[in-house]
Coordinates of C-alpha atoms in Angstrom, one line a residue:
M1 CA -40.1 -63.9 -21.1
S2 CA -36.9 -64.8 -23.0
E3 CA -35.1 -68.1 -22.4
P4 CA -31.8 -67.3 -20.6
K5 CA -28.6 -68.3 -22.3
L6 CA -26.5 -69.4 -19.5
R7 CA -23.3 -71.6 -19.9
K8 CA -22.1 -73.4 -16.8
V9 CA -18.6 -72.4 -15.7
N10 CA -18.7 -74.4 -12.4
D11 CA -21.2 -75.3 -9.7
F12 CA -21.6 -71.8 -8.5
L13 CA -21.0 -69.7 -11.6
W14 CA -22.9 -69.3 -14.9
E15 CA -21.9 -67.2 -17.9
I16 CA -23.9 -65.2 -20.4
P17 CA -21.8 -65.5 -23.7
K18 CA -20.7 -62.3 -25.3
E19 CA -23.0 -61.7 -28.2
G20 CA -24.4 -58.8 -30.3
K21 CA -23.3 -55.4 -28.8
M22 CA -22.0 -56.9 -25.5
R23 CA -18.4 -55.7 -25.0
V24 CA -17.8 -58.5 -22.3
P25 CA -19.5 -61.7 -21.2
G26 CA -21.9 -61.6 -18.2
R27 CA -21.4 -63.8 -15.2
I28 CA -23.9 -64.8 -12.5
Y29 CA -22.9 -66.5 -9.2
A30 CA -25.6 -69.0 -8.1
S31 CA -26.2 -72.6 -7.6
A32 CA -28.2 -74.7 -10.0
E33 CA -31.1 -74.9 -7.7
M34 CA -31.3 -71.1 -7.6
L35 CA -31.4 -70.6 -11.3
P36 CA -35.3 -70.5 -11.6
D37 CA -35.4 -67.7 -9.0
V38 CA -32.4 -65.9 -10.6
T39 CA -34.0 -65.8 -14.0
R40 CA -37.6 -65.5 -13.1
D41 CA -37.8 -61.7 -13.5
N42 CA -35.3 -61.4 -16.5
A43 CA -32.7 -59.6 -14.4
H44 CA -30.1 -61.7 -16.4
E45 CA -31.1 -59.4 -19.4
Q46 CA -30.0 -56.5 -17.4
V47 CA -26.6 -58.1 -16.8
A48 CA -26.2 -58.4 -20.6
N49 CA -27.4 -54.8 -21.1
V50 CA -24.7 -53.5 -18.7
A51 CA -22.1 -55.6 -20.7
Q52 CA -22.8 -53.1 -23.6
L53 CA -21.6 -50.0 -21.8
P54 CA -18.4 -48.2 -22.8
G55 CA -15.2 -49.1 -20.9
I56 CA -16.5 -52.2 -19.0
V57 CA -13.8 -54.6 -18.2
K58 CA -13.7 -58.4 -17.7
F59 CA -17.3 -59.2 -17.0
S60 CA -20.8 -57.7 -16.2
L61 CA -21.3 -59.6 -12.8
A62 CA -24.3 -60.5 -10.7
M63 CA -24.4 -62.1 -7.3
P64 CA -26.8 -64.8 -6.2
D65 CA -29.3 -62.3 -4.7
I66 CA -29.9 -60.8 -8.2
H67 CA -33.2 -59.4 -9.0
W68 CA -34.6 -56.7 -11.3
G69 CA -33.7 -53.1 -10.7
Y70 CA -33.5 -49.6 -12.2
G71 CA -31.3 -50.1 -15.3
F72 CA -28.7 -52.3 -13.5
P73 CA -29.9 -55.4 -11.7
I74 CA -29.8 -55.3 -7.9
G75 CA -27.0 -57.7 -7.0
G76 CA -25.0 -56.3 -10.0
V77 CA -21.2 -55.4 -10.1
A78 CA -19.5 -53.7 -13.0
A79 CA -16.2 -52.0 -13.3
F80 CA -15.3 -49.4 -15.9
D81 CA -11.9 -48.1 -17.0
V82 CA -11.7 -44.5 -15.6
E83 CA -10.1 -43.3 -18.9
E84 CA -12.6 -44.7 -21.4
G85 CA -15.5 -45.9 -19.1
I86 CA -18.7 -44.3 -17.7
I87 CA -20.4 -43.8 -14.4
S88 CA -24.1 -44.3 -14.2
P89 CA -26.6 -43.4 -11.3
G90 CA -28.6 -46.5 -12.3
G91 CA -25.5 -48.6 -11.4
V92 CA -25.5 -47.1 -7.8
G93 CA -29.3 -47.0 -7.2
Y94 CA -31.8 -44.6 -5.7
D95 CA -31.0 -45.4 -2.1
I96 CA -27.3 -44.3 -2.4
N97 CA -25.1 -46.0 0.3
C98 CA -27.9 -48.2 1.6
G99 CA -25.9 -50.3 4.0
V100 CA -25.6 -52.6 7.0
R101 CA -23.9 -52.0 10.3
L102 CA -23.4 -55.0 12.7
L103 CA -23.1 -54.2 16.5
R104 CA -22.0 -56.7 19.1
T105 CA -22.6 -56.6 22.8
D106 CA -21.3 -58.3 26.0
L107 CA -24.8 -59.7 26.7
Q108 CA -25.8 -63.3 26.2
R109 CA -29.2 -64.5 24.7
K110 CA -30.6 -65.6 28.1
A111 CA -30.2 -62.1 29.6
I112 CA -32.2 -60.5 27.0
E113 CA -34.9 -63.0 26.1
P114 CA -37.2 -62.0 29.2
K115 CA -36.8 -58.4 28.2
I116 CA -37.0 -58.5 24.3
K117 CA -40.4 -56.7 24.0
E118 CA -39.2 -53.8 26.2
V119 CA -36.0 -53.6 24.2
V120 CA -37.8 -53.6 20.9
A121 CA -40.4 -51.0 22.2
A122 CA -37.5 -48.8 23.3
L123 CA -35.8 -49.0 19.9
F124 CA -39.2 -48.2 18.2
R125 CA -39.6 -45.1 20.4
A126 CA -36.0 -43.9 19.9
I127 CA -35.6 -44.3 16.2
P128 CA -38.1 -42.7 14.0
S129 CA -39.3 -45.2 11.3
G130 CA -41.5 -45.3 8.2
V131 CA -42.1 -43.3 5.0
G132 CA -41.4 -39.5 5.6
S133 CA -40.4 -40.1 9.2
K134 CA -38.5 -37.1 10.8
G135 CA -35.6 -37.3 13.1
Q136 CA -34.9 -35.8 16.6
L137 CA -32.4 -33.3 15.2
R138 CA -33.1 -29.9 13.7
L139 CA -30.3 -29.1 11.5
S140 CA -29.5 -25.8 10.0
A141 CA -28.6 -25.6 6.3
Q142 CA -25.0 -25.1 7.3
E143 CA -25.0 -28.1 9.6
E144 CA -26.5 -30.2 6.8
K145 CA -23.6 -29.3 4.5
Q146 CA -21.1 -30.3 7.1
V147 CA -22.9 -33.7 7.4
L148 CA -22.5 -34.1 3.7
V149 CA -18.8 -33.5 3.8
E150 CA -17.9 -35.2 7.2
G151 CA -20.3 -38.2 7.2
A152 CA -20.2 -40.2 10.4
H153 CA -17.3 -38.0 11.8
W154 CA -19.8 -35.2 12.1
A155 CA -22.0 -37.4 14.4
V156 CA -19.1 -38.5 16.6
K157 CA -17.8 -34.9 16.8
N158 CA -21.2 -33.8 18.0
G159 CA -21.5 -36.5 20.7
Y160 CA -23.4 -39.2 18.8
G161 CA -21.0 -42.1 19.2
R162 CA -17.3 -43.0 20.0
P163 CA -14.2 -42.2 17.9
E164 CA -13.4 -45.9 17.8
D165 CA -16.7 -46.5 15.9
L166 CA -15.2 -44.8 12.9
D167 CA -12.4 -47.3 12.4
K168 CA -15.0 -50.1 11.6
I169 CA -16.8 -48.2 8.9
E170 CA -16.2 -48.7 5.2
E171 CA -14.3 -45.6 3.9
N172 CA -13.8 -44.8 7.6
G173 CA -17.3 -43.3 7.5
K174 CA -16.3 -40.3 5.3
M175 CA -16.1 -40.5 1.5
Q176 CA -13.6 -38.0 0.1
G177 CA -14.8 -35.6 -2.8
A178 CA -18.1 -34.7 -1.5
D179 CA -19.2 -31.2 -2.8
P180 CA -22.5 -29.8 -1.3
S181 CA -22.5 -27.1 -4.1
V182 CA -23.6 -29.7 -6.6
I183 CA -26.7 -30.7 -4.6
S184 CA -30.1 -29.3 -5.4
A185 CA -32.1 -27.3 -2.9
K186 CA -34.8 -29.9 -3.1
A187 CA -32.4 -32.7 -2.0
M188 CA -31.2 -30.5 0.8
E189 CA -34.8 -29.8 1.9
R190 CA -35.7 -33.5 1.8
G191 CA -32.6 -34.6 3.8
R192 CA -32.6 -32.0 6.6
P193 CA -35.4 -33.5 8.8
Q194 CA -34.5 -37.2 8.1
L195 CA -31.1 -37.7 9.7
G196 CA -31.2 -40.3 12.3
T197 CA -34.3 -42.1 10.8
L198 CA -34.9 -45.7 9.6
G199 CA -37.1 -45.0 6.6
S200 CA -39.4 -47.5 5.1
G201 CA -39.3 -50.7 2.9
N202 CA -36.8 -53.3 3.8
H203 CA -35.0 -51.1 6.4
F204 CA -34.7 -52.4 10.0
V205 CA -33.0 -52.6 13.3
E206 CA -32.8 -56.2 14.4
V207 CA -31.8 -57.7 17.8
G208 CA -30.5 -61.2 17.5
Y209 CA -27.9 -63.7 18.7
V210 CA -25.1 -65.7 17.4
E211 CA -26.8 -69.1 16.7
E212 CA -23.9 -70.9 15.1
V213 CA -20.1 -70.3 14.5
F214 CA -18.6 -71.8 11.4
D215 CA -15.1 -70.6 11.9
Q216 CA -13.9 -70.0 15.5
R217 CA -10.7 -68.2 14.6
L218 CA -12.5 -65.8 12.4
A219 CA -15.3 -65.2 14.9
E220 CA -12.8 -64.6 17.7
A221 CA -11.1 -62.0 15.5
L222 CA -14.4 -60.2 15.1
G223 CA -15.0 -60.4 18.9
M224 CA -18.0 -62.8 18.4
F225 CA -19.1 -65.9 20.3
K226 CA -22.0 -68.3 20.4
D227 CA -25.2 -66.9 22.0
Q228 CA -23.8 -63.4 22.0
V229 CA -26.5 -60.7 21.6
T230 CA -26.1 -58.7 18.3
I231 CA -27.8 -55.8 16.5
I232 CA -28.1 -55.1 12.8
V233 CA -28.8 -51.7 11.4
H234 CA -30.0 -51.6 7.8
T235 CA -30.8 -48.2 6.3
G236 CA -29.5 -45.6 3.8
S237 CA -29.5 -42.0 2.7
R238 CA -33.3 -41.7 2.8
G239 CA -35.1 -38.9 0.7
F240 CA -31.7 -37.1 0.3
G241 CA -30.1 -39.9 -1.7
H242 CA -33.3 -40.6 -3.6
Q243 CA -33.4 -37.0 -4.7
V244 CA -29.7 -36.9 -5.7
C245 CA -30.3 -39.9 -7.8
D246 CA -33.5 -38.4 -9.5
D247 CA -31.7 -35.1 -10.1
Y248 CA -28.6 -36.8 -11.8
I249 CA -30.6 -39.2 -13.9
A250 CA -32.0 -36.1 -15.7
V251 CA -28.4 -34.8 -16.0
M252 CA -27.2 -38.3 -17.4
M253 CA -30.0 -38.5 -19.9
R254 CA -28.7 -35.4 -21.5
A255 CA -25.0 -36.5 -21.1
S256 CA -25.6 -39.8 -22.7
Q257 CA -26.8 -37.9 -25.9
K258 CA -24.0 -35.3 -25.6
Y259 CA -21.3 -38.0 -25.7
G260 CA -23.0 -40.2 -28.2
I261 CA -23.2 -43.2 -25.8
E262 CA -25.6 -45.8 -27.3
L263 CA -27.9 -47.2 -24.5
P264 CA -29.7 -50.5 -24.7
D265 CA -32.0 -49.3 -22.0
R266 CA -32.5 -45.5 -21.2
Q267 CA -32.3 -46.4 -17.4
L268 CA -28.5 -47.1 -18.1
C269 CA -28.0 -43.4 -18.9
C270 CA -24.4 -42.3 -17.9
A271 CA -21.5 -40.0 -18.6
P272 CA -17.8 -40.7 -19.1
V273 CA -16.2 -40.9 -15.6
K274 CA -13.9 -37.9 -16.4
S275 CA -16.5 -35.7 -18.1
P276 CA -17.8 -32.7 -16.1
E277 CA -21.1 -34.5 -15.6
G278 CA -19.4 -37.7 -14.4
Q279 CA -17.3 -35.8 -11.9
Q280 CA -20.3 -33.8 -10.7
Y281 CA -22.2 -37.0 -10.0
L282 CA -19.3 -38.5 -8.1
A283 CA -19.2 -35.4 -5.9
A284 CA -23.0 -35.5 -5.4
M285 CA -23.0 -39.3 -4.7
A286 CA -20.3 -38.9 -2.1
C287 CA -22.5 -36.3 -0.3
A288 CA -25.3 -38.9 -0.1
V289 CA -22.8 -41.6 0.9
N290 CA -21.8 -39.4 3.8
F291 CA -25.4 -38.7 4.7
A292 CA -26.0 -42.4 5.0
F293 CA -22.8 -43.0 7.1
C294 CA -23.9 -40.3 9.5
N295 CA -27.5 -41.7 9.6
R296 CA -26.4 -45.1 10.7
Q297 CA -24.0 -43.5 13.2
M298 CA -26.9 -41.5 14.8
I299 CA -29.1 -44.7 14.9
T300 CA -26.3 -46.5 16.6
H301 CA -26.1 -43.8 19.2
W302 CA -29.9 -44.1 20.0
T303 CA -29.7 -47.9 20.0
R304 CA -27.1 -47.8 22.7
E305 CA -29.4 -45.5 24.7
A306 CA -32.5 -47.6 24.1
F307 CA -30.7 -50.8 25.3
E308 CA -29.5 -49.1 28.5
K309 CA -32.9 -47.9 29.4
A310 CA -34.7 -51.0 28.6
M311 CA -32.2 -53.3 30.2
G312 CA -31.6 -51.0 33.2
M313 CA -27.8 -51.5 32.8
S314 CA -24.8 -49.3 32.3
P315 CA -23.0 -48.7 28.9
R316 CA -20.0 -50.6 30.3
D317 CA -22.1 -53.7 31.2
I318 CA -23.8 -53.8 27.8
N319 CA -20.8 -52.6 25.8
V320 CA -22.3 -52.1 22.4
Q321 CA -19.5 -52.0 19.9
V322 CA -19.4 -51.7 16.1
V323 CA -18.1 -54.9 14.4
Y324 CA -18.2 -53.3 11.0
E325 CA -20.4 -51.5 8.5
V326 CA -20.6 -52.1 4.7
A327 CA -22.2 -50.1 1.9
H328 CA -24.4 -51.6 -0.7
N329 CA -25.3 -49.1 -3.2
I330 CA -22.0 -47.2 -4.3
A331 CA -19.6 -46.4 -7.0
K332 CA -15.9 -46.2 -6.1
L333 CA -12.6 -45.5 -7.8
E334 CA -10.4 -48.4 -6.9
R335 CA -7.2 -50.1 -8.3
H336 CA -7.5 -53.8 -9.5
R337 CA -5.5 -56.0 -11.7
V338 CA -7.1 -56.8 -15.0
N339 CA -5.3 -59.4 -17.3
G340 CA -2.1 -58.9 -15.2
K341 CA -2.2 -55.0 -15.5
E342 CA -3.1 -52.8 -12.7
M343 CA -5.9 -50.3 -13.6
E344 CA -7.9 -47.6 -12.0
L345 CA -11.5 -48.6 -12.3
C346 CA -14.9 -47.1 -11.4
V347 CA -16.5 -50.0 -9.6
H348 CA -20.3 -50.0 -9.3
R349 CA -21.8 -52.1 -6.6
K350 CA -25.5 -52.0 -6.6
G351 CA -27.1 -54.4 -4.0
A352 CA -23.5 -55.9 -3.7
T353 CA -21.1 -55.7 -0.9
R354 CA -17.3 -55.0 -1.0
A355 CA -15.4 -58.1 0.2
F356 CA -11.7 -57.3 0.2
P357 CA -9.2 -60.0 1.1
P358 CA -6.7 -60.4 4.1
G359 CA -3.9 -57.9 3.8
H360 CA -5.7 -55.3 1.9
P361 CA -4.8 -51.8 3.1
D362 CA -8.6 -50.7 3.0
V363 CA -9.5 -53.4 5.6
P364 CA -9.3 -52.0 9.1
E365 CA -6.0 -52.8 10.8
Q366 CA -7.8 -54.9 13.4
Y367 CA -9.2 -57.2 10.8
R368 CA -6.4 -57.0 8.2
A369 CA -5.2 -60.5 8.9
I370 CA -8.6 -62.1 8.3
G371 CA -10.2 -60.0 5.5
Q372 CA -12.9 -57.5 5.4
P373 CA -16.1 -58.5 7.4
V374 CA -19.1 -59.1 5.1
L375 CA -22.6 -58.7 6.5
I376 CA -25.5 -60.5 4.9
P377 CA -29.0 -59.9 6.4
G378 CA -31.8 -62.2 5.6
D379 CA -35.5 -61.6 6.1
M380 CA -37.0 -60.9 9.7
G381 CA -38.2 -64.4 10.2
R382 CA -35.0 -66.5 9.5
Y383 CA -31.3 -65.6 9.9
S384 CA -28.4 -63.4 8.8
Y385 CA -24.8 -64.2 8.2
V386 CA -21.4 -62.8 8.9
L387 CA -18.5 -63.7 6.4
V388 CA -15.2 -62.2 5.3
G389 CA -13.8 -61.3 2.1
T390 CA -11.2 -63.4 0.1
Q391 CA -8.4 -63.2 -2.5
K392 CA -10.5 -65.0 -4.9
A393 CA -13.1 -62.2 -4.8
M394 CA -10.4 -59.8 -5.5
E395 CA -9.4 -61.8 -8.6
E396 CA -12.9 -62.6 -9.8
T397 CA -15.4 -60.0 -8.7
F398 CA -13.4 -56.8 -8.1
G399 CA -13.5 -57.7 -4.4
S400 CA -17.3 -58.1 -4.3
T401 CA -19.9 -60.5 -2.9
C402 CA -23.7 -60.6 -2.3
H403 CA -25.6 -58.1 0.0
G404 CA -28.7 -60.0 1.1
A405 CA -31.5 -62.5 0.4
G406 CA -33.0 -60.8 -2.6
R407 CA -36.8 -60.6 -3.3
V408 CA -38.8 -63.3 -4.9
M409 CA -42.1 -61.5 -4.5
S410 CA -42.9 -57.9 -5.5
R411 CA -44.2 -55.7 -2.6
H412 CA -47.7 -55.8 -4.3
Q413 CA -47.5 -59.6 -4.4
A414 CA -46.5 -59.8 -0.8
I415 CA -49.2 -57.6 0.4
K416 CA -51.7 -59.8 -1.5
S417 CA -50.3 -63.0 -0.2
A418 CA -50.3 -61.8 3.4
R419 CA -54.0 -60.8 3.4
G420 CA -55.9 -62.3 6.3
R421 CA -52.8 -63.3 8.1
A422 CA -51.6 -62.0 11.5
L423 CA -47.8 -61.9 10.6
H424 CA -46.7 -60.4 13.9
R425 CA -48.3 -63.4 15.7
E426 CA -46.8 -65.9 13.4
L427 CA -43.4 -64.4 14.0
E428 CA -44.0 -64.2 17.8
D429 CA -44.7 -68.0 17.8
H430 CA -41.2 -68.4 16.4
G431 CA -39.8 -66.2 19.2
I432 CA -39.5 -63.0 17.1
F433 CA -41.1 -59.9 18.4
V434 CA -41.7 -57.3 15.6
M435 CA -42.9 -53.7 15.7
A436 CA -43.5 -51.9 12.3
S437 CA -44.8 -48.5 11.3
S438 CA -47.7 -50.1 9.5
R439 CA -49.4 -53.5 8.7
E440 CA -48.5 -52.9 5.1
T441 CA -44.7 -52.8 5.8
M442 CA -45.0 -56.1 7.7
A443 CA -46.8 -57.6 4.7
E444 CA -44.3 -56.4 2.3
E445 CA -41.4 -57.6 4.2
M446 CA -42.8 -61.1 5.3
P447 CA -40.2 -63.8 5.2
E448 CA -41.7 -65.6 2.2
A449 CA -41.2 -62.4 0.0
Y450 CA -37.4 -63.1 0.1
K451 CA -35.1 -66.0 -1.1
D452 CA -33.7 -68.1 1.7
V453 CA -30.6 -66.2 2.5
S454 CA -28.7 -69.4 3.4
Q455 CA -28.9 -70.5 -0.3
V456 CA -27.3 -67.1 -1.3
V457 CA -24.6 -67.4 1.3
E458 CA -23.8 -71.0 0.4
A459 CA -23.4 -69.9 -3.2
V460 CA -20.9 -67.2 -2.5
H461 CA -19.1 -69.4 0.1
G462 CA -19.1 -72.3 -2.4
A463 CA -17.7 -70.0 -5.1
G464 CA -14.9 -69.0 -2.8
I465 CA -15.7 -65.2 -3.0
S466 CA -16.4 -65.0 0.8
I467 CA -16.1 -67.3 3.8
K468 CA -18.8 -68.0 6.3
V469 CA -18.0 -67.0 9.9
A470 CA -21.3 -67.1 11.9
K471 CA -25.1 -67.3 11.5
L472 CA -27.3 -64.9 13.5
R473 CA -30.9 -65.6 14.6
P474 CA -33.4 -62.7 15.1
M475 CA -35.3 -62.2 18.4
G476 CA -36.7 -58.7 17.9
V477 CA -37.0 -56.3 14.9
I478 CA -38.2 -52.8 14.3
K479 CA -39.3 -52.2 10.6
G480 CA -39.4 -48.8 8.8

């Protein structure tokens, strides 16, 4: 393992100096105490590798939840000039538009505690979970194409949700430019039965409550209050997005050679943003983005139904509303100021969250005075956070922040470490009822496999690229 060359910029920011073929320096947001975890798996080397790609501007960035990923680190942010820069599937990731939706209710913690097992069981029955799980829908090929173009709008149009849900989704729940004609038959086949499913790995639906409010004004603006019951939905584009990524990595391997792009790592394969291959990937990625938007909308619909059945209450009494939904793995064409000049950039956020400031036109009107809500889930045994974006994030990180806790153990290590333990009982002893599709999933996702998300959140709050609003505590979880 190489010794990281990190220069301290301030208490929450470290710089990898520009050297060799790097076009810009690298920068990692973290506290000093997090550095051993941040550098443990050499993900900082991936930050330096990304800095070598054509057209990158300002810095190759990483958030405090950084860990090793395919080509780009997870927790990585990089922006490329659309005229001279590239787009890379490795900078988006395999689970395209993996993301988080936060729902709030009118219920208080005391109302749900006696029924938490019934609520979790109802969610587990309503939302198919686990590897290869299939949804309740039987889409035709034509309907699937409509989903890829319309995203969450397709779900609402077909009775799975409310029109007001759409206002609270990044991109309004529908990314423009999606073109199903650039999608392979294999991706279409994999996606068709999986709409409205949770999938495996770190994906979950979590019922919790607001344990602590840090900023009363911001919490009220988000419609949140202490002891309020909340629900987090974390999932992505399932096998569809995975196949799109796989298909276009093959395309980009050839494109990198065709355009003479020197790669420090083959996993960074890419094409110029404006090339035919770059434009085709953008159109394909948008299809997967829309699949994921629709997926979370369907799950929201079934979550509402499951709550009503388990609690024996009317929709009006529970009043499940979308607070906001953010995307984690995505590339977007955005305008930012670089060295005083406004530029159109292709911003890659891989395991990172957009965090636009107050007043930005892409923030929903209801939240424009406070900035974009930022949702940071932790592990199933501890807590999650709600924050908002800042002007400083706009200036330093292209309006980006962290996305979660970040792993400290591989899945294999976690399974080994959990051997002989009854994790579900341990969690129940802490007041958290968990149902998972397999014991292995529980082991892979045990709390110790992740960094303490509070350290990650303190780092971005301390750096000023997000502001803490509230802390959420889990009561019940279903895992994919």
